[in-house]
Structures are given as C-alpha cells and as structure tokens.
XYZ file of C-alpha atoms in Angstrom:
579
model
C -89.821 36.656 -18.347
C -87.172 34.724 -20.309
C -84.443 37.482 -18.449
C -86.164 36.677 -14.954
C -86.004 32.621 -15.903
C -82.083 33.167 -17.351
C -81.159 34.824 -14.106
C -83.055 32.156 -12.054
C -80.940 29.711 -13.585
C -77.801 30.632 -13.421
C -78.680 31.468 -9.221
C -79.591 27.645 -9.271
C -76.517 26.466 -11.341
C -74.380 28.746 -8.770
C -75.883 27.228 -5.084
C -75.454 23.433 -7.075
C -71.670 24.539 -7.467
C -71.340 25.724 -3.698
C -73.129 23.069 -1.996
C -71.266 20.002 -3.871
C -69.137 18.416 -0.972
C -65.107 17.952 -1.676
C -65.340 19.396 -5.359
C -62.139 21.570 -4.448
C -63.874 23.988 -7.231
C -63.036 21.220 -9.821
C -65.273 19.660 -12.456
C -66.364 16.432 -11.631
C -64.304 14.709 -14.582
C -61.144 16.502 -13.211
C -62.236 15.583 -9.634
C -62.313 11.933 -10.606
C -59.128 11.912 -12.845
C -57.284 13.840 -10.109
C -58.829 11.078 -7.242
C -57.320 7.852 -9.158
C -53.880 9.505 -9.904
C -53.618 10.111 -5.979
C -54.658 6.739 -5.395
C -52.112 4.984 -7.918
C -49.292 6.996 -6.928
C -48.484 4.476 -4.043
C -48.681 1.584 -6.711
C -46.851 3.449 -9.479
C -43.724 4.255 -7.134
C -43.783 0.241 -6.034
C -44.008 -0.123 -9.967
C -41.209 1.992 -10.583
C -39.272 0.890 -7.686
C -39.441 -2.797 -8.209
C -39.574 -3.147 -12.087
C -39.154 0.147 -13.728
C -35.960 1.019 -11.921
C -34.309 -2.211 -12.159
C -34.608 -1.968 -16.218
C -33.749 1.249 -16.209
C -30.463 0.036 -14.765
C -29.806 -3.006 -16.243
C -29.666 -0.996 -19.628
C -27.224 1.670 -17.962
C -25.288 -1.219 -17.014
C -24.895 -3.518 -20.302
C -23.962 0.692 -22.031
C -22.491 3.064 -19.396
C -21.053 0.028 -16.921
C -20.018 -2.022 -19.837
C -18.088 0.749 -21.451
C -16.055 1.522 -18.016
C -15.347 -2.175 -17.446
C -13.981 -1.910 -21.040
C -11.811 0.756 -20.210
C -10.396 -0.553 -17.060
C -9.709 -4.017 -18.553
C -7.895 -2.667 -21.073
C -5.776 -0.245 -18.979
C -4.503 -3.380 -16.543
C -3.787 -5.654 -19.196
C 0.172 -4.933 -18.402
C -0.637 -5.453 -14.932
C -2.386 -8.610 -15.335
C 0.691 -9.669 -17.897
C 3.494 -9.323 -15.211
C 1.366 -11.043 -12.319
C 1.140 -14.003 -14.837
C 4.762 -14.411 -15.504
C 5.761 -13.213 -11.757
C 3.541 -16.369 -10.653
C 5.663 -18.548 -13.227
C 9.053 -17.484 -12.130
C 7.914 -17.640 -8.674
C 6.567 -21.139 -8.750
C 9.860 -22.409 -10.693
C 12.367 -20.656 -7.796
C 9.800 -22.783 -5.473
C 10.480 -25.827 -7.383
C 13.969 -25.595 -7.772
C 14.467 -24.739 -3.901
C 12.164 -27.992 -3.226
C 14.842 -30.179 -5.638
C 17.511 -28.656 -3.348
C 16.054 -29.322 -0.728
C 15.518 -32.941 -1.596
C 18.739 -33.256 -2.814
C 20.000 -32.433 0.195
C 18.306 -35.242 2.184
C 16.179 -32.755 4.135
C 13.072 -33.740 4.743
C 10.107 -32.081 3.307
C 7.307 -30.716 4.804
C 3.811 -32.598 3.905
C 2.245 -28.688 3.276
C 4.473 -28.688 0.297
C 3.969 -31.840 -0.517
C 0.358 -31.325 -0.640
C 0.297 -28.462 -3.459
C 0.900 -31.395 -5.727
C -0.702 -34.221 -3.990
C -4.409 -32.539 -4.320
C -6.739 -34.519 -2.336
C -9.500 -35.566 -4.565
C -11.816 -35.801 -2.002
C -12.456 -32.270 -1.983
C -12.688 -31.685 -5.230
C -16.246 -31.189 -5.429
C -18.170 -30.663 -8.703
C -18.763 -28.199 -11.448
C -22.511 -26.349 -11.819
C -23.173 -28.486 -14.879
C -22.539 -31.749 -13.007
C -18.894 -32.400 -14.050
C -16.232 -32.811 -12.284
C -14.491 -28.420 -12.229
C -11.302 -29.061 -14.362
C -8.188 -28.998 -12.212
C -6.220 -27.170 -14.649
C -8.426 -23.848 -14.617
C -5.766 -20.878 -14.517
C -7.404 -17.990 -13.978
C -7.375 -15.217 -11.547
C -9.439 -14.995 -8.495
C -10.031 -11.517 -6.668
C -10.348 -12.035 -2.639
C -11.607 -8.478 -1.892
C -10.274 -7.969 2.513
C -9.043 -4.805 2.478
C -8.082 -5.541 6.820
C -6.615 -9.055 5.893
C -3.762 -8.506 8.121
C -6.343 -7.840 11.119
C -6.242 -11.660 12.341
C -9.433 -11.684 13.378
C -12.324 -15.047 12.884
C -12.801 -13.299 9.394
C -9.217 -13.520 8.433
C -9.068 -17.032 9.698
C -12.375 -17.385 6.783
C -10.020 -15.667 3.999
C -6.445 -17.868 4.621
C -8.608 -20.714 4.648
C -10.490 -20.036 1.679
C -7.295 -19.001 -0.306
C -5.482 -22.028 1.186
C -8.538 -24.662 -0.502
C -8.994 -22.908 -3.666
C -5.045 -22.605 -4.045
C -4.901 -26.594 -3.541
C -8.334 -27.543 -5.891
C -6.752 -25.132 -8.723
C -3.422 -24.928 -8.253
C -2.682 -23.009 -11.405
C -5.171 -20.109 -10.582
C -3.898 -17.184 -9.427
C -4.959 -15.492 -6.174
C -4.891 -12.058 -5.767
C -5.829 -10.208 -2.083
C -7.196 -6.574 -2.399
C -5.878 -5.267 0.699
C -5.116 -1.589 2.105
C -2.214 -2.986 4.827
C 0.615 -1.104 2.835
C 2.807 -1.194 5.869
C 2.915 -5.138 5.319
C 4.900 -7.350 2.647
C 4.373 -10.327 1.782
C 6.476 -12.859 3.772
C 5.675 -11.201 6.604
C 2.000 -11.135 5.795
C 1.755 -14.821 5.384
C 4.525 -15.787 8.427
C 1.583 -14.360 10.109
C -1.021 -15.812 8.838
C 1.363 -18.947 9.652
C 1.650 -17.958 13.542
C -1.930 -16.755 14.000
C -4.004 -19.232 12.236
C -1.329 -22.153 11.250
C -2.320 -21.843 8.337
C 0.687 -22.269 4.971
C -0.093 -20.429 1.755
C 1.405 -21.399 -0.974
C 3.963 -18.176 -1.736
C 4.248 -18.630 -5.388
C 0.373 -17.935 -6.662
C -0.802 -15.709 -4.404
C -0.293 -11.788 -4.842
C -1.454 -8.449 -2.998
C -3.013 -5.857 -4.523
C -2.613 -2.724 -2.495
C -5.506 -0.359 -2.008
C -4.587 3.709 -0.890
C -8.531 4.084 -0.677
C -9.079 1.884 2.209
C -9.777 5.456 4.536
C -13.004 5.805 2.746
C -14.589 2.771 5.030
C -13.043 3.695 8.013
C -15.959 4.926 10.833
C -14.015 7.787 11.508
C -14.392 8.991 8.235
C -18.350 9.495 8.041
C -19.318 10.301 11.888
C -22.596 11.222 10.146
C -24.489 8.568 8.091
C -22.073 5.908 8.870
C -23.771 3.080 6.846
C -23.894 4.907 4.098
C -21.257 6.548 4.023
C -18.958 3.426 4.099
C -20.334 1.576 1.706
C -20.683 4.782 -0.980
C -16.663 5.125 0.524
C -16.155 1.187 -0.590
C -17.358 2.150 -4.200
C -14.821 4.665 -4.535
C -12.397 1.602 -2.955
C -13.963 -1.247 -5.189
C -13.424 1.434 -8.258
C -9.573 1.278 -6.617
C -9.109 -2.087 -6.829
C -10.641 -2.790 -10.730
C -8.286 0.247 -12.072
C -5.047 -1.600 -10.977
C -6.155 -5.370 -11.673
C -9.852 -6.633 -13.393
C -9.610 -10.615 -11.636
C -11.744 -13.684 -13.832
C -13.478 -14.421 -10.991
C -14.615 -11.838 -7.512
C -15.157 -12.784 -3.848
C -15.797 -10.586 -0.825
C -15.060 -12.046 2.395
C -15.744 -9.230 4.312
C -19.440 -8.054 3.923
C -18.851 -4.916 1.245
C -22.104 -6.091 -0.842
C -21.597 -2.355 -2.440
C -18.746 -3.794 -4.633
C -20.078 -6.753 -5.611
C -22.520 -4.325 -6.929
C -20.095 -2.690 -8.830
C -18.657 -5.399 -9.940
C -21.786 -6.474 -11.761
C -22.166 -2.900 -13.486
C -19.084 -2.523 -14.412
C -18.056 -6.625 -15.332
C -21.247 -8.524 -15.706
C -19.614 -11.442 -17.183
C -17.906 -12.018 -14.231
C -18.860 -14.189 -11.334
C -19.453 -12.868 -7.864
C -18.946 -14.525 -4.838
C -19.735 -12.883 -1.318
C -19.399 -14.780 1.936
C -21.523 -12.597 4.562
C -20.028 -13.281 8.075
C -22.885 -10.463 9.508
C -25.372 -8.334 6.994
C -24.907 -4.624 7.475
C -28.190 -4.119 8.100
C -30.960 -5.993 9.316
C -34.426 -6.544 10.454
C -33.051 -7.044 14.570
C -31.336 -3.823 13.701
C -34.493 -1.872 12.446
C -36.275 -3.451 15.461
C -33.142 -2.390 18.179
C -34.395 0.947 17.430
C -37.606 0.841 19.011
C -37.091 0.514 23.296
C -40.724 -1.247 23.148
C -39.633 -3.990 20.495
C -38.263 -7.592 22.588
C -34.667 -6.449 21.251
C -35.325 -2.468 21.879
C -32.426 -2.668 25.079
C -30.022 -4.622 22.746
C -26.971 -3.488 20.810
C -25.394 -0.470 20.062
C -28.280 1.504 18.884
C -30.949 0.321 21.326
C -33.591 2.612 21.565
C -32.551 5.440 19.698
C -35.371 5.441 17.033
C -37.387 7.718 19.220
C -38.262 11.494 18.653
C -38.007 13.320 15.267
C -34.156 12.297 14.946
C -34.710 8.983 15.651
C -37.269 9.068 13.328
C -35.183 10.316 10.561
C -32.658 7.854 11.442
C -35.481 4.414 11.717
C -36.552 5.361 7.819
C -32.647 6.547 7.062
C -32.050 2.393 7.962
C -35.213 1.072 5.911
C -34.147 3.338 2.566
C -30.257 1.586 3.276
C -31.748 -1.491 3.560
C -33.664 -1.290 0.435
C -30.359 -0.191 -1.347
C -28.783 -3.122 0.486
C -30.952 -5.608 -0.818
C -30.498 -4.517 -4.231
C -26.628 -4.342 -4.531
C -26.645 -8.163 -2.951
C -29.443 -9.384 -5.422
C -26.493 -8.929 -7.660
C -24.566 -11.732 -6.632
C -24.422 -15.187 -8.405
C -22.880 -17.276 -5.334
C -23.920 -16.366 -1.383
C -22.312 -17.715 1.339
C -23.161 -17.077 5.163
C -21.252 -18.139 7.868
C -24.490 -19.146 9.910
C -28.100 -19.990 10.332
C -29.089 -16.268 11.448
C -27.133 -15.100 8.765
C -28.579 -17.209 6.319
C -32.243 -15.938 7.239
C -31.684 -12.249 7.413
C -29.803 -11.999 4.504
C -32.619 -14.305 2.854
C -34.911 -11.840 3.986
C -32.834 -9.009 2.580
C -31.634 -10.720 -0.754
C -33.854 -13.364 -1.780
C -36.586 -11.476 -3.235
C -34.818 -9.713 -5.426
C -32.531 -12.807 -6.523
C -35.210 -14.557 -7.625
C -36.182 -11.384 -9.640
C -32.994 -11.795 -11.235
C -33.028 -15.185 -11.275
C -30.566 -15.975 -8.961
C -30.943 -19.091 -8.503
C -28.677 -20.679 -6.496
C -29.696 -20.952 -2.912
C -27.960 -19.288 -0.333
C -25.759 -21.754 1.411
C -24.767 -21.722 5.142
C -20.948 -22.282 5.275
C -19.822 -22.147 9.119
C -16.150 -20.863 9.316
C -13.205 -22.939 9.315
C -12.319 -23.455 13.217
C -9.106 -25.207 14.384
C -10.865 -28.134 16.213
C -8.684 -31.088 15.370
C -5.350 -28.943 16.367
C -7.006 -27.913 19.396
C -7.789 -31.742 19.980
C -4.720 -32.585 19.508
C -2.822 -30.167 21.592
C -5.662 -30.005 24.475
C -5.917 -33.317 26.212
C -9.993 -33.892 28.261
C -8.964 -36.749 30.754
C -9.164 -37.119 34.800
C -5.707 -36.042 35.277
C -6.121 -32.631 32.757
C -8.909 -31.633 34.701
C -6.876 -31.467 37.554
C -4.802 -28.411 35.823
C -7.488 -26.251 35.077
C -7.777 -23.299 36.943
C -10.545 -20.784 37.554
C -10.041 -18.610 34.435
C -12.614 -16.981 32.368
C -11.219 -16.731 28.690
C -13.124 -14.337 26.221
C -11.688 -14.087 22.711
C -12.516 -11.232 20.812
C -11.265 -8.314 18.790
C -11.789 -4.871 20.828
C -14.336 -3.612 18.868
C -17.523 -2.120 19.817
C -20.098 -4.648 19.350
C -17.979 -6.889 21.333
C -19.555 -5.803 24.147
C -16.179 -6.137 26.594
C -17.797 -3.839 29.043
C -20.797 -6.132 29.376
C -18.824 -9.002 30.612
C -16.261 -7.027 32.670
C -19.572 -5.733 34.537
C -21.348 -9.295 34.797
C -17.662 -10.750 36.440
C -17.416 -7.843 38.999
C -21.641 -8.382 39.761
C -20.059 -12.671 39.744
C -16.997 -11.052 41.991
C -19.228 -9.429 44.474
C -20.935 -12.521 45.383
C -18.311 -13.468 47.532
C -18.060 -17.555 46.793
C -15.496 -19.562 46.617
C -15.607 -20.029 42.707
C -15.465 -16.069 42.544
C -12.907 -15.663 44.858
C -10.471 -17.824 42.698
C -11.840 -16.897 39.730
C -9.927 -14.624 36.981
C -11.013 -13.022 33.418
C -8.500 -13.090 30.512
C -9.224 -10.866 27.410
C -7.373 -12.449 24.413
C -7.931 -9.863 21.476
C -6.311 -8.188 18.578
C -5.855 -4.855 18.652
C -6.285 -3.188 15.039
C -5.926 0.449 15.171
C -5.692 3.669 17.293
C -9.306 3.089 17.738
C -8.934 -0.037 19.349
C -6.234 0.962 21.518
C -8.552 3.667 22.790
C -10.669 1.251 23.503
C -8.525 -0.912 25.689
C -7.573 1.452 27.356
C -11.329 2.991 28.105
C -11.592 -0.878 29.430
C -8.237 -0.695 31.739
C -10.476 2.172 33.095
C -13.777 0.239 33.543
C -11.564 -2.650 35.878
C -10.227 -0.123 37.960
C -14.095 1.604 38.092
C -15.195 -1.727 39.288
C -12.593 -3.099 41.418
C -11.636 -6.198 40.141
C -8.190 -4.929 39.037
C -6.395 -7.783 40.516
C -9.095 -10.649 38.468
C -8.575 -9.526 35.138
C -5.645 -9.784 32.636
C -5.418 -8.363 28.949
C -3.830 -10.381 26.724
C -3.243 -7.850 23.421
C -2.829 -9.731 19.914
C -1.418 -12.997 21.314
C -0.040 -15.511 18.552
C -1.714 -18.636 18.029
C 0.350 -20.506 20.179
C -0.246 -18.855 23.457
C -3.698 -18.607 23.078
C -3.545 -22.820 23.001
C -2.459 -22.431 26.265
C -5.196 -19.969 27.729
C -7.749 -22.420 26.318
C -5.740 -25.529 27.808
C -5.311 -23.989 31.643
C -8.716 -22.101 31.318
C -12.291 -23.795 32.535
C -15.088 -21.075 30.988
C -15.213 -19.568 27.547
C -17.680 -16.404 27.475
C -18.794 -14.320 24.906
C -20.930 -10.931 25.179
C -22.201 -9.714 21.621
C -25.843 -9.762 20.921
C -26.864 -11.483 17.661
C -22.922 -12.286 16.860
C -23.062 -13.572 13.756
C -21.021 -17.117 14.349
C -18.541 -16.881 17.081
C -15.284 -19.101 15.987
C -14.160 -18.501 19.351
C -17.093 -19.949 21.065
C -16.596 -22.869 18.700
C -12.755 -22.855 20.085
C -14.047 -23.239 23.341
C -16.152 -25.889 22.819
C -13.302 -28.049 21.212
C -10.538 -27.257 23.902
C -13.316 -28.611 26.168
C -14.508 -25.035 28.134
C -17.788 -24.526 29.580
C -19.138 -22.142 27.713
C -21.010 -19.108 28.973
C -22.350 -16.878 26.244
C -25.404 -14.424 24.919
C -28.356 -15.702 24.161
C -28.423 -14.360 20.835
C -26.875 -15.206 17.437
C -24.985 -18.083 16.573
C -23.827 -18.882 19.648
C -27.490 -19.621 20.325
C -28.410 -21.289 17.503
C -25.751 -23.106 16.111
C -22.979 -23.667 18.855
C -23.700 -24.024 22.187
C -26.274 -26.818 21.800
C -27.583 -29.576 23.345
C -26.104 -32.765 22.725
C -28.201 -35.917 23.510
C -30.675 -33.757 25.448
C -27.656 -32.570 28.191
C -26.238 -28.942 27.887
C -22.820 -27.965 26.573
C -22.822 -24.655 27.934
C -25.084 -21.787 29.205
C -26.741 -19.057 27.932
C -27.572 -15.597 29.332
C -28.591 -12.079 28.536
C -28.486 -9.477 31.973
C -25.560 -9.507 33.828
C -27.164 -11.128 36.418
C -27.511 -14.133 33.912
C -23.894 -13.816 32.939
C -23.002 -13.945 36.737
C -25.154 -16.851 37.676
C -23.774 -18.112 34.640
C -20.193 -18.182 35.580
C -21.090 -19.596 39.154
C -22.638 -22.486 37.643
C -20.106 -23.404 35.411
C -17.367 -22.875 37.547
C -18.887 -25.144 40.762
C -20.284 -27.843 37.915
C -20.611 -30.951 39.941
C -19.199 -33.021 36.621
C -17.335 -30.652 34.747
C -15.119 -33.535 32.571
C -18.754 -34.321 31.452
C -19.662 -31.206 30.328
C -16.427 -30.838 28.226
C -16.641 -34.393 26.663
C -20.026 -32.927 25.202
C -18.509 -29.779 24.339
C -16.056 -31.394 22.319
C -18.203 -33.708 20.710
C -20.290 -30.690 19.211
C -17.311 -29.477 18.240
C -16.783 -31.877 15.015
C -19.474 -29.961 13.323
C -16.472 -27.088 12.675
C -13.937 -28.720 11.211
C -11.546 -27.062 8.249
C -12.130 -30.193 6.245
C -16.025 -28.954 6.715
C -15.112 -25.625 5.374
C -13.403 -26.495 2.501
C -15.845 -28.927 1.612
C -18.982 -26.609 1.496
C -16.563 -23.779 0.017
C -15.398 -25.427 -2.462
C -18.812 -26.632 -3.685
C -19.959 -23.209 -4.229
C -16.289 -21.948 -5.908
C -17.073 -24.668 -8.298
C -19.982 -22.884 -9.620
C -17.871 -19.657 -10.564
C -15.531 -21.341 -12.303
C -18.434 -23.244 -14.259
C -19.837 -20.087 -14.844
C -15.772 -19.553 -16.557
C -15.395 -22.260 -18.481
C-alpha cells in the first residue's frame, strides 16, 4: 500500500508540473526572479545610459583625458612661446608703421584707430557681475577649419574675431583652419573684400590643420554623420597637438570637439555657436513620407523598408551621442529661434544634468545692414532703376536647394506675363571645391533642361562689392532651403530693400521675413507653384517702394553692433570662467 500511495504521488506531483501554464520547466522562485530581471532590463539600460555611463566617463576623463591633455600641453609649450613673442614683434612693426605713417601726414584710417579707441559700450560684463578686465591676454581657439569658404558662417567667424580682438586687445586669436593653400595677408585681404571686414594683423594667427579630409562627405559615403564627426575627433586631436588655446570656440557646428575638448582640457571653457544642429527632430521626422515634413529635404522619405529602418534608428543612436558631446559645453550660442529650440531639445537635458547652467542664447549673425543702407538708396527715383531680377545668394551646396528655384522660375517663365517675360534669375554663390563645381555645372544642365537659358545668369564667388550692385539693380530676393537655419542673405535682402520670396521653413519664416505693423515684408512659399505665384506677386506689387520701406525697417534687428553686443556678453563668461 505505502508503494501503491508513493507511486500515486509522484503521478500527481508529475501532471501538477505539466499542466502549470508558462513555467518554461522552471521553479516558480526562478520563474519569478527570471520575470522581474526581464522587466527591469528596460529601466536598468535607461539607468546605465543616463547616470551610470556618464560617471563612468567623467572618471575616465578627470584620469585617462586629464593625463593626454597633460601631455599635449606640455609638448606645445614652444609653440605657444613663439606665438606669444611673434604677436609682440608683430604688434610693435604695426606700431612703428602707424608712427610713420603719422609722421608722414597721412591720414589714418579710423579701423586702426579703433584697436586703441575700444568702445566701451560694448564691453559687456563678466559672469560674476564685474566689468571682464580689458587687459586679459590669453589665447582664444576659433575652431573653422573652411574659414576661407566666405560663406554667412565665415561672415559669423571675422566678425566674432574682429569684437573679441577690439574688447581684449591683448588676447591672442588663433584660427584652426585646413586652407594650407592660403597665407595670411591674403586670407584676411579677403576677408576685407568679401565681408569688409579689417582684422587686426598683429594678434591673430592660423593654425594649419592636414586632417581636415577626415570631414569631408566624400570621405565616408557610408554613415556620413558619423563618420564626420568620429573624422573631426581625429581633426580636433590635430589641432590640440600643435597649440592647447586658454579659451575654445567652434563656429562651425563640430559639437564632437568640443567634446574632446572637455575630456581632454576640462578646465577650459567651451564656446560653440550652432548656425544648424547636425541632427534633429525635423530630420528624424523627414524620414517618414507620412510625417507633415516626410517630402522635405534631402532625405525625405527614405526611412522606409528594412534599410530605411536601419538608417531612422542609425539617426536616433547619433542623436543620442549628439546630445551628449554638446551637454559638454559651458557657453551655447545659436544663430536663430529654430536653432535655439532644437538644439534645446537636443542639449538641454543633459546640461542641466551637468549643470550647465547658462541658458542657451539666440545670437542672429552679424549682417551688413547699415553698409547696405548706406550704399542702397529706397526713394521714388531708385525705384525707377530696378529691373526685373531675381537674386538668390547662396553657396552651391546641396541643401541649397538651387534646383528647386530654377524649376519654380521656369513653372513662373511658362506663365507667359509680362513680369515673367522681363524677368531674370541671378545665382550669386561661392564655389568651394570640386564638389561644388560639379554642382554648378549639374545646374548649367538643369537651365538648358528647362529652357530658360537666356533668364538666368551665374554669378561664381563674386566679391563683396559686386554683389552691392545685384542687390541695388535687383527687385526679389529668394531663397529655397527647407528649415535653413538663419539666412544672412535673406536678411541682405531685406535691408537693400528686395521683396523677398522665400521657404516657408526655418528662419526665414520665423525670424526674417515678418510682418511689420500687421503688412507683409515678403512672401512665403513651399511647391513650386507657391514659389511661382510668389515671384508674380512680387514682381507686379501695386506699391513696391512700400514693401521695401518695411523690408528695411525689419532689417535693424541684424545689425553688427547687435552681434557684437550679444557675442560679447556670452565671451565674457569664458573669460570669467579664466580669471
């Protein structure tokens, strides 16, 4: 009996075992232990991701980082010795040619009178309050490896270096740039020609990269975000080993070295002044054809199927990185209102993680409106000059979107009126590389493709002077780029007086062409259709002079003296954070 009741039991224990629902064969305790670990796993990576991870490289940094900066710092010391006394001899030659100069009854120029005379009123104040002490000689890093591109960016660095050289004139300014085939003189002659713009010879030094093919496009056909910015780490690592500055600024959107600039130098300040973030959330969305902006840029719609798939989570694991490397950064500048809230949707969490405090600040871009005001009269008898021109100013670049407008003017041309039978487009650009010359010529192409040959001229890397007179002669300013990130051109228009036709996207949207006492200053438009109704409509305005007064009026929000202002303000807090 006690066999038959064993036996029994064990036949009972056995059909429990079998009929217990999702046991996966596992004892309950096991079952449990193994159900919670699955379940925290999401949390735990968020934990590791957001906290852990973070530590973890914050102590790498203040060992491993802090050891490398060591090294590098002291293996340009002799570097940094001979830029200090080459800026002393330098600035006593300048001095000495001035007393000649004066000597010789010539007059002087009020742009070297000015690197004395510094005007107070831009002098801002310090982080703690005080007024930032004048007599601050240290260096300052301007990391533009295209500097010599003499594009709206480059118009942001020579004004930059031109304030801080005036608030500090002792400081140093050193340019990391990779435009070996340029010196100096002729560097700055034209910076002079494009931008009228002086720089102050003696203080200001290059630094040349041989690393700069690392960001070039051509370089990683595959995983191009990525790819550049791990190519400007091995660039950024370029610049420290020839020259460790006191204080670093990007002015051209590589957040990946200001990154590396914390590892390696934490107790150095970062600047970064973010004309357009390299990724962002209208990006991510582009990707998607059903998303509002899914027909928009140059990756519209190409998160679809298992590649775009790949590539839609390859963008939100940059982005991530992206966020990171710019939570790094002490002072953030953006050049507009869209900037300012995608890269405070990218950034700002994890600043105030790090307790970065200091908001980000919207700086718009120096623009030459008073020069244009001068030179560019708005009367009864100008408006008699203008012709039918279409101006669009723009570097021959991709995003650009050149074939966009060429298409919109030959849907305009087609319609036959009498505005678009006058009516001629000018593209003013620079032209930067083989890839842009590919480009233009891919455009040359596109005219003769749509048969307005005769209605369109290229104007390749005209100086400053004769693009004064395209904006003078010219009665519409148009620009094509979805979401650009400012548009100093559209702001150009808008001060020579053009009606301006441009995307209904970006700055130019938000910031620029505006309203002004509830009556328009320009229009906006999306579809070339818009584009083309757009031209017709500013070209046969009933009360164009109106329109341009407006224009010009808006305009004064733009100034340099703006710029230098705001930019200041925030330099001022880097060199607190030196003395």
């Amino acid at each position: 009996m006690s066999l038959f009741s064993g036996s029994s039991s064990s036949s009972c224990s056995t059909t429990s075992q079998q009929d217990a629902p999702f046991s996966f064969g596992m004892e309950p305790k096991t079952l449990a232990f193994t159900a919670v670990a699955v379940a925290c796993t999401p949390f735990a990576v968020l934990l590791c991701w957001n906290f852990l991870l973070p530590l973890l490289f914050r102590v790498f940094s203040l060992t491993v980082g802090s050891a490398l900066g060591w090294c590098l710092r002291k293996g340009t010391e002799g570097r940094r010795s001979l830029l200090i006394r080459a800026t002393a001899e330098n600035e006593a030659r300048f001095r000495e040619a001035k007393a000649r100069t004066m000597d010789g009854s010539i007059t002087v120029s009020s742009d070297d009178e000015s690197w004395e005379n510094i005007d107070g009123s831009i002098a801002g104040t310090s982080g703690n309050g005080e007024k930032g002490s004048q007599d601050w000689d240290g260096i300052v890093g301007f990391f533009h490896p295209f500097c010599n591109a003499g594009g709206g960016g480059e118009r942001v660095l020579w004004a930059a270096i031109r304030a801080t050289q005036k608030r500090w004139p002792n400081a140093k300014i050193v340019v990391y740039t990779g435009d070996h085939e340029v010196s100096k003189e002729n560097m700055l002659s034209r910076v002079k020609n494009t931008f009228s713009i002086d720089i102050h010879p003696p203080t200001i030094h290059f630094i040349y990269l041989s690393t700069r093919h690392w960001v070039l496009s051509s370089t990683w056909p595959h995983m191009t975000l990525l790819g550049q910015s791990l190519g400007s780490l091995i660039m950024g690592w370029d610049a420290f080993s020839l020259l460790v500055p006191d204080i670093f600024v990007d002015t051209m959107g590589y957040a990946f070295v200001l990154g590396l600039s914390k590892f390696l130098f934490p107790d150095i300040p970062t600047a970064a002044y973010v004309h357009y973030p390299t990724i962002s959330t209208d990006m991510l969305d582009s990707l998607d054809p059903t998303t509002p902006v899914g027909s928009q840029g140059v990756n519209a719609g190409k998160g679809v199927g298992l590649k775009g798939t790949i590539k839609r989570y390859y963008w939100k694991l940059f982005a991530a990185i992206y966020s990171w490397m710019g939570a790094s950064v002490d002072v953030v500048m953006a050049n507009s209102t869209w900037t300012q809230a995608h890269i405070q949707s990218l950034w700002g969490p994890r600043r105030k993680q790090r307790g970065r405090m200091q908001p980000i600040a919207v700086v718009y871009p120096p623009c030459a409106v008073n020069e244009i005001e001068r030179q560019i009269e708005l009367s009864e008898e100008s408006e008699k000059t203008r012709q039918k021109y279409l101006v669009y100013i723009a570097q021959f670049r991709p995003e650009k979107n050149h074939q966009l407008i060429l298409q919109s003017f030959a849907e305009f041309v087609k319609t036959g009126t009498p505005s678009a039978k006058e009516a001629k487009l000018v593209l003013l650009g620079s032209v930067r590389d083989d890839n842009d010359s590919r480009r233009v010529y891919k455009l040359r192409l596109l005219v003769n493709e749509l048969h307005v040959k005769d209605q369109v001229i290229f104007q390749l890397d005209a100086p400053w002077s004769e693009i004064l007179q395209w904006l003078g002669k010219a009665f519409v300013g148009v620009n094509g780029m979805w979401n650009e990130h400012f548009g100093i051109g559209v702001v150009e228009y808008l001060a020579a007086g053009l009606i301006s036709v441009v995307h209904n996207s970006g700055g130019p949207k938000l910031d620029i062409v505006t309203d002004v006492d509830g009556e328009p200053t320009g229009f906006h438009a999306t579809t070339t259709s818009e584009f083309a109704d757009g031209f017709e409509k500013a070209l046969s305005h009933p009360d164009p002079l109106s329109v341009r007064r407006r224009a010009r009026q808006s305009s004064k929000r733009f100034t340099e003296e703006e710029f230098v202002r705001k930019w200041l303000v925030e330099i001022e807090k880097l060199v607190a954070m030196k003395s």
